[in-house]
Tab-separated table of C-alpha atoms and ligand atoms in Angstrom:
chain	number	residue	atom	x	y	z
P	28	MET	CA	9.109	30.939	-26.603
P	29	LYS	CA	7.183	31.376	-23.569
P	30	VAL	CA	4.870	34.196	-22.935
P	31	LEU	CA	4.151	35.050	-18.624
P	32	VAL	CA	1.076	37.670	-18.829
P	33	ALA	CA	0.533	39.059	-15.384
P	34	VAL	CA	-3.641	39.513	-14.095
P	35	LYS	CA	-4.867	41.079	-12.111
P	36	HIS	CA	-8.713	39.696	-10.133
P	37	VAL	CA	-9.881	43.132	-10.115
P	38	VAL	CA	-13.011	44.790	-8.787
P	39	ASP	CA	-15.076	44.827	-12.157
P	40	TYR	CA	-15.316	47.521	-14.568
P	41	ASN	CA	-19.105	47.390	-14.380
P	42	ILE	CA	-19.112	48.443	-10.814
P	43	LYS	CA	-19.252	51.682	-9.232
P	44	PRO	CA	-17.197	51.111	-6.296
P	45	ARG	CA	-18.258	51.975	-2.946
P	46	VAL	CA	-16.489	54.074	-1.119
P	47	LYS	CA	-15.869	52.215	3.365
P	48	PRO	CA	-18.322	54.506	5.787
P	49	ASP	CA	-14.938	54.999	7.381
P	50	GLY	CA	-12.983	56.701	4.454
P	51	SER	CA	-10.775	54.204	4.885
P	52	ASP	CA	-11.105	52.068	0.904
P	53	VAL	CA	-13.317	50.997	-0.954
P	54	ASP	CA	-15.960	47.819	0.012
P	55	ILE	CA	-15.562	45.231	-2.059
P	56	ALA	CA	-17.699	43.117	-0.218
P	57	GLY	CA	-20.477	41.455	-2.080
P	58	VAL	CA	-19.091	42.990	-5.746
P	59	LYS	CA	-18.024	41.187	-8.602
P	60	LEU	CA	-15.012	40.904	-9.462
P	61	SER	CA	-13.038	39.759	-12.981
P	62	ILE	CA	-10.153	39.975	-14.314
P	63	ASN	CA	-8.487	43.573	-14.969
P	64	PRO	CA	-9.063	44.745	-18.616
P	65	PHE	CA	-5.835	45.705	-19.881
P	66	ASP	CA	-4.323	42.869	-18.296
P	67	GLU	CA	-7.110	40.718	-20.824
P	68	ILE	CA	-5.412	42.686	-23.749
P	69	ALA	CA	-2.785	40.872	-22.300
P	70	VAL	CA	-3.910	37.131	-22.371
P	71	GLU	CA	-5.441	37.665	-25.962
P	72	GLU	CA	-1.964	39.445	-27.254
P	73	ALA	CA	-0.305	36.594	-25.786
P	74	VAL	CA	-2.962	33.188	-26.801
P	75	ARG	CA	-2.293	35.564	-30.131
P	76	LEU	CA	1.552	34.715	-30.320
P	77	LYS	CA	0.445	31.816	-30.413
P	78	GLU	CA	-1.893	30.827	-32.778
P	79	ARG	CA	1.029	32.765	-35.071
P	80	GLY	CA	2.818	30.452	-34.427
P	81	VAL	CA	5.236	32.673	-32.420
P	82	ALA	CA	5.355	31.713	-28.842
P	83	THR	CA	5.256	28.196	-27.378
P	84	GLU	CA	3.702	28.296	-24.662
P	85	VAL	CA	0.919	30.989	-23.010
P	86	ILE	CA	0.949	30.860	-18.640
P	87	ALA	CA	-0.498	33.049	-16.921
P	88	VAL	CA	0.203	34.748	-13.046
P	89	THR	CA	-2.087	35.943	-10.645
P	90	ILE	CA	-1.285	36.801	-7.262
P	91	GLY	CA	-3.639	37.667	-4.723
P	92	LYS	CA	-6.272	36.009	-2.359
P	93	ALA	CA	-7.991	32.146	-3.220
P	94	ASN	CA	-10.556	33.982	-5.327
P	95	SER	CA	-8.493	35.263	-7.884
P	96	GLN	CA	-8.311	31.551	-9.617
P	97	ASP	CA	-11.313	33.220	-11.017
P	98	SER	CA	-9.492	35.528	-13.656
P	99	LEU	CA	-6.701	32.402	-14.248
P	100	ARG	CA	-9.346	30.282	-15.252
P	101	HIS	CA	-10.841	33.677	-17.585
P	102	ALA	CA	-7.224	33.989	-19.122
P	103	LEU	CA	-7.779	29.706	-19.647
P	104	ALA	CA	-10.807	29.579	-21.370
P	105	MET	CA	-9.474	32.345	-23.636
P	106	GLY	CA	-6.438	30.030	-24.645
P	107	ALA	CA	-3.444	29.849	-21.741
P	108	ASP	CA	-2.454	27.113	-21.788
P	109	LYS	CA	-1.467	27.172	-18.180
P	110	ALA	CA	-2.494	29.385	-14.860
P	111	ILE	CA	0.456	30.042	-11.790
P	112	LEU	CA	-1.848	31.319	-8.667
P	113	ILE	CA	0.830	32.345	-5.618
P	114	GLU	CA	-1.668	33.302	-3.100
P	115	THR	CA	-1.476	35.027	-0.164
P	116	GLU	CA	-3.953	37.104	2.549
P	117	ALA	CA	-1.538	39.966	1.742
P	118	GLU	CA	-2.121	43.143	1.104
P	119	MET	CA	-0.365	44.337	-2.279
P	120	GLN	CA	1.377	46.216	-4.302
P	121	PRO	CA	3.007	47.055	-6.832
P	122	LEU	CA	6.639	46.470	-6.174
P	123	GLY	CA	5.638	43.267	-3.869
P	124	VAL	CA	3.986	42.155	-7.198
P	125	ALA	CA	6.670	43.189	-9.132
P	126	LYS	CA	8.897	40.607	-6.556
P	127	LEU	CA	7.258	37.529	-6.730
P	128	LEU	CA	6.196	37.702	-10.415
P	129	LYS	CA	10.377	37.744	-10.814
P	130	SER	CA	10.530	34.818	-10.143
P	131	VAL	CA	8.082	33.557	-11.474
P	132	VAL	CA	10.819	34.955	-14.117
P	133	GLU	CA	13.550	33.132	-12.789
P	134	ARG	CA	11.466	30.059	-13.073
P	135	GLU	CA	9.331	29.986	-16.575
P	136	GLN	CA	11.799	31.988	-18.389
P	137	PRO	CA	9.850	33.746	-20.443
P	138	GLY	CA	11.133	35.155	-23.520
P	139	LEU	CA	8.300	37.819	-23.408
P	140	ILE	CA	6.193	38.795	-19.122
P	141	ILE	CA	3.599	40.850	-21.198
P	142	LEU	CA	1.099	42.857	-18.154
P	143	GLY	CA	-1.636	45.437	-18.507
P	144	LYS	CA	-0.188	49.434	-18.135
P	145	GLN	CA	-2.762	49.943	-15.047
P	146	ALA	CA	-4.520	48.072	-12.678
P	147	ILE	CA	-7.954	49.215	-12.374
P	148	ASP	CA	-8.658	49.628	-9.166
P	149	ASP	CA	-5.634	50.971	-7.255
P	150	ASP	CA	-4.454	52.848	-11.306
P	151	LEU	CA	-1.185	53.311	-9.813
P	152	GLY	CA	0.602	51.752	-13.467
P	153	GLN	CA	4.184	51.136	-11.839
P	154	THR	CA	3.277	47.124	-11.079
P	155	GLY	CA	5.179	46.575	-15.120
P	156	GLN	CA	8.352	49.154	-15.110
P	157	MET	CA	9.320	47.451	-11.778
P	158	LEU	CA	9.475	44.399	-13.377
P	159	ALA	CA	11.144	44.877	-15.330
P	160	ALA	CA	13.945	47.126	-13.674
P	161	LEU	CA	14.033	43.848	-10.821
P	162	VAL	CA	14.993	41.137	-13.801
P	163	ASN	CA	17.083	43.875	-15.280
P	164	VAL	CA	15.839	43.982	-19.021
P	165	GLY	CA	14.219	46.524	-21.676
P	166	GLN	CA	10.766	48.151	-21.482
P	167	GLY	CA	7.345	48.622	-24.019
P	168	THR	CA	5.378	50.436	-22.584
P	169	PHE	CA	1.457	51.349	-23.161
P	170	ALA	CA	2.077	48.864	-26.470
P	171	SER	CA	-0.787	49.819	-29.055
P	172	ILE	CA	1.097	47.381	-31.419
P	173	ILE	CA	3.638	44.667	-31.311
P	174	ASP	CA	6.014	42.891	-33.969
P	175	ILE	CA	8.600	40.774	-32.574
P	176	LYS	CA	11.810	40.186	-35.119
P	177	GLY	CA	13.444	36.932	-34.136
P	178	ASP	CA	15.325	38.159	-31.247
P	179	GLU	CA	14.249	41.259	-31.478
P	180	ILE	CA	10.282	43.223	-30.287
P	181	GLU	CA	8.922	46.181	-31.913
P	182	VAL	CA	6.883	48.472	-29.660
P	183	THR	CA	5.114	50.803	-30.559
P	184	ARG	CA	3.824	52.655	-27.545
P	185	GLU	CA	0.633	55.310	-27.526
P	186	ILE	CA	2.104	59.134	-26.835
P	187	ASP	CA	0.510	62.399	-25.960
P	188	GLY	CA	-0.551	63.008	-29.578
P	189	GLY	CA	0.954	60.442	-31.292
P	190	THR	CA	2.647	57.046	-31.495
P	191	ASP	CA	6.671	56.007	-30.858
P	192	VAL	CA	8.136	53.071	-31.825
P	193	VAL	CA	11.068	51.663	-29.678
P	194	ALA	CA	13.172	48.358	-30.068
P	195	LEU	CA	13.326	46.074	-27.912
P	196	LYS	CA	15.759	43.209	-27.119
P	197	LEU	CA	14.264	39.993	-25.793
P	198	PRO	CA	12.831	38.778	-22.770
P	199	ALA	CA	11.773	42.326	-22.489
P	200	VAL	CA	8.934	43.593	-20.530
P	201	VAL	CA	5.621	44.352	-22.785
P	202	THR	CA	2.049	47.074	-21.361
P	203	THR	CA	-0.648	46.489	-23.129
P	204	ASP	CA	-3.384	49.865	-24.024
P	205	LEU	CA	-6.290	50.000	-25.846
P	206	ARG	CA	-5.761	49.766	-28.287
P	207	LEU	CA	-3.179	46.618	-28.672
P	208	ASN	CA	-6.365	43.922	-29.889
P	209	GLU	CA	-10.258	43.623	-28.855
P	210	PRO	CA	-10.504	40.154	-26.772
P	211	ARG	CA	-12.427	37.591	-27.849
P	212	PHE	CA	-15.327	36.542	-26.558
P	213	ILE	CA	-15.400	32.749	-24.642
P	214	LYS	CA	-17.288	30.656	-25.232
P	215	LEU	CA	-19.058	28.026	-23.053
P	216	PRO	CA	-17.403	24.942	-24.577
P	217	ASN	CA	-13.767	26.898	-23.384
P	218	LEU	CA	-14.690	27.629	-20.660
P	219	MET	CA	-15.957	23.916	-19.105
P	220	MET	CA	-12.374	22.630	-20.856
P	221	ALA	CA	-10.647	25.722	-18.667
P	222	LYS	CA	-11.946	23.987	-15.565
P	223	LYS	CA	-9.272	21.828	-16.459
P	224	LYS	CA	-6.433	23.106	-17.642
P	225	PRO	CA	-4.264	22.692	-14.978
P	226	VAL	CA	-3.953	25.942	-11.952
P	227	GLU	CA	-0.679	25.256	-9.786
P	228	THR	CA	-0.697	27.258	-6.381
P	229	ILE	CA	2.318	28.549	-4.923
P	230	LYS	CA	2.082	29.644	-1.467
P	231	ALA	CA	3.661	32.862	-1.581
P	232	ASP	CA	5.127	33.265	2.033
P	233	ASP	CA	6.971	30.434	0.181
P	234	LEU	CA	8.834	32.266	-1.742
P	235	GLY	CA	11.261	33.891	0.133
P	236	VAL	CA	10.291	38.226	-0.892
P	237	ASP	CA	9.362	40.585	1.045
P	238	PHE	CA	6.312	41.512	-0.629
P	239	ASN	CA	5.530	43.596	2.475
P	240	PRO	CA	3.254	46.876	1.889
P	241	ARG	CA	5.384	50.117	1.217
P	242	LEU	CA	2.895	53.072	0.886
P	243	LYS	CA	0.067	53.611	3.537
P	244	GLN	CA	-2.781	54.175	2.215
P	245	LEU	CA	-3.955	57.190	3.980
P	246	LYS	CA	-7.624	58.018	2.850
P	247	VAL	CA	-10.206	56.636	-0.126
P	248	ALA	CA	-12.941	59.576	-1.357
P	249	ASP	CA	-15.549	60.118	-3.674
P	250	PRO	CA	-15.087	62.643	-6.158
P	251	GLU	CA	-16.885	65.944	-5.799
P	252	PRO	CA	-20.652	64.832	-6.737
P	253	ARG	CA	-21.591	66.794	-10.132
P	254	LYS	CA	-23.709	69.675	-9.865
P	255	PRO	CA	-27.048	70.215	-11.278
P	256	GLY	CA	-26.628	71.633	-14.494
P	257	ILE	CA	-29.473	75.001	-15.890
P	258	LYS	CA	-31.336	75.037	-18.648
P	259	VAL	CA	-30.511	78.742	-21.094
P	260	ALA	CA	-33.110	79.780	-23.853
P	261	ASN	CA	-30.596	80.588	-26.662
P	262	VAL	CA	-27.387	80.716	-26.972
P	263	ALA	CA	-26.493	84.611	-26.116
P	264	GLU	CA	-27.867	83.249	-23.280
P	265	LEU	CA	-25.238	81.427	-22.876
P	266	VAL	CA	-22.514	83.340	-24.142
P	267	GLU	CA	-23.391	85.461	-21.047
P	268	LYS	CA	-23.825	82.984	-17.990
P	269	LEU	CA	-20.292	81.577	-19.387
P	270	ARG	CA	-19.207	85.444	-19.171
P	271	LEU	CA	-20.227	85.448	-16.020
P	272	ALA	CA	-18.260	82.526	-14.738
P	273	GLU	CA	-15.581	83.850	-16.183
P	274	VAL	CA	-14.645	80.814	-18.956
P	275	LEU	CA	-14.869	82.789	-21.737
Z	3	AMP	P1	0.332	48.747	-11.646
Z	3	AMP	O1	0.877	48.999	-11.626
Z	3	AMP	O2	-1.268	48.286	-9.304
Z	3	AMP	O3	-1.424	50.002	-12.024
Z	3	AMP	O4	-0.983	46.670	-12.142
Z	3	AMP	C1	-0.187	47.026	-13.428
Z	3	AMP	C2	-0.275	45.615	-14.087
Z	3	AMP	O5	0.645	44.520	-13.303
Z	3	AMP	C3	-1.920	44.930	-13.651
Z	3	AMP	O6	-1.932	45.213	-15.117
Z	3	AMP	C4	-1.177	43.840	-13.751
Z	3	AMP	O7	-0.952	42.902	-16.008
Z	3	AMP	C5	-0.387	43.281	-13.000
Z	3	AMP	N1	-0.594	43.308	-11.474
Z	3	AMP	C6	-0.576	43.996	-10.917
Z	3	AMP	N2	-0.543	43.914	-9.381
Z	3	AMP	C7	-1.113	41.921	-10.063
Z	3	AMP	C8	-1.085	41.048	-8.704
Z	3	AMP	N3	-1.999	40.961	-7.717
Z	3	AMP	N4	-1.307	39.659	-9.043
Z	3	AMP	C9	-0.879	39.921	-10.895
Z	3	AMP	N5	-1.023	41.313	-11.590
Z	3	AMP	C10	-0.488	42.048	-11.518
């Protein structure tokens, strides 16, 4: 069974994003980009399935600019067998990404498709759901455990205050939550080996898909600065202050 994993190249999670002075977007000029953390979890899960003999091949795919290859190399270094870059300079949004991923699904015919539950740059959390609908397969979102049993997959999903277990017919789409696994540390030799693994590049424009944006971003703003705290002498004063603030 082939496993297809979608990885997005995003602003590194350690970076505090800066908003452009005109508020039109986040400024990513010169900012470190890396694999979306939920997608790293997706790659880890796919590679574990291969190590357990459940998957035969792990294919990583990304849609974006040429530099998105770095995230594909990361996936290859973790153990993915091959990588596909769908190259475009265009602004990408979930529906366009899902449509392009659909064309890869049609070509590769994976038994399982794993995406992150959300990309930490746009926090949209839509692509997996849209892809499942477009490909007409079931979806197990926010997965914290997956278990493949014959031609079905059991997905334990993180929901408010608990878990929900669903069974889906394969092929299916799964989106990863934080607790699914802890991605492996990549050793230097694996990074070097990843440089020799194949990355196929396809121009997004050649796939005959309408991936034009459907949403217009109107404004991006920094969070309100936090008000400075105050020190209180004792609990009685604290309770008094809270009462005044109508918290109690
Ligand atoms: P989003 O719906 O944008 O929050 O993204 C959810 C998931 O869809 C991500 O964790 C990725 O697995 C996948 N995804 C989103 N954008 C891309 C992209 N440009 N290339 C590859 N995968 C993507």
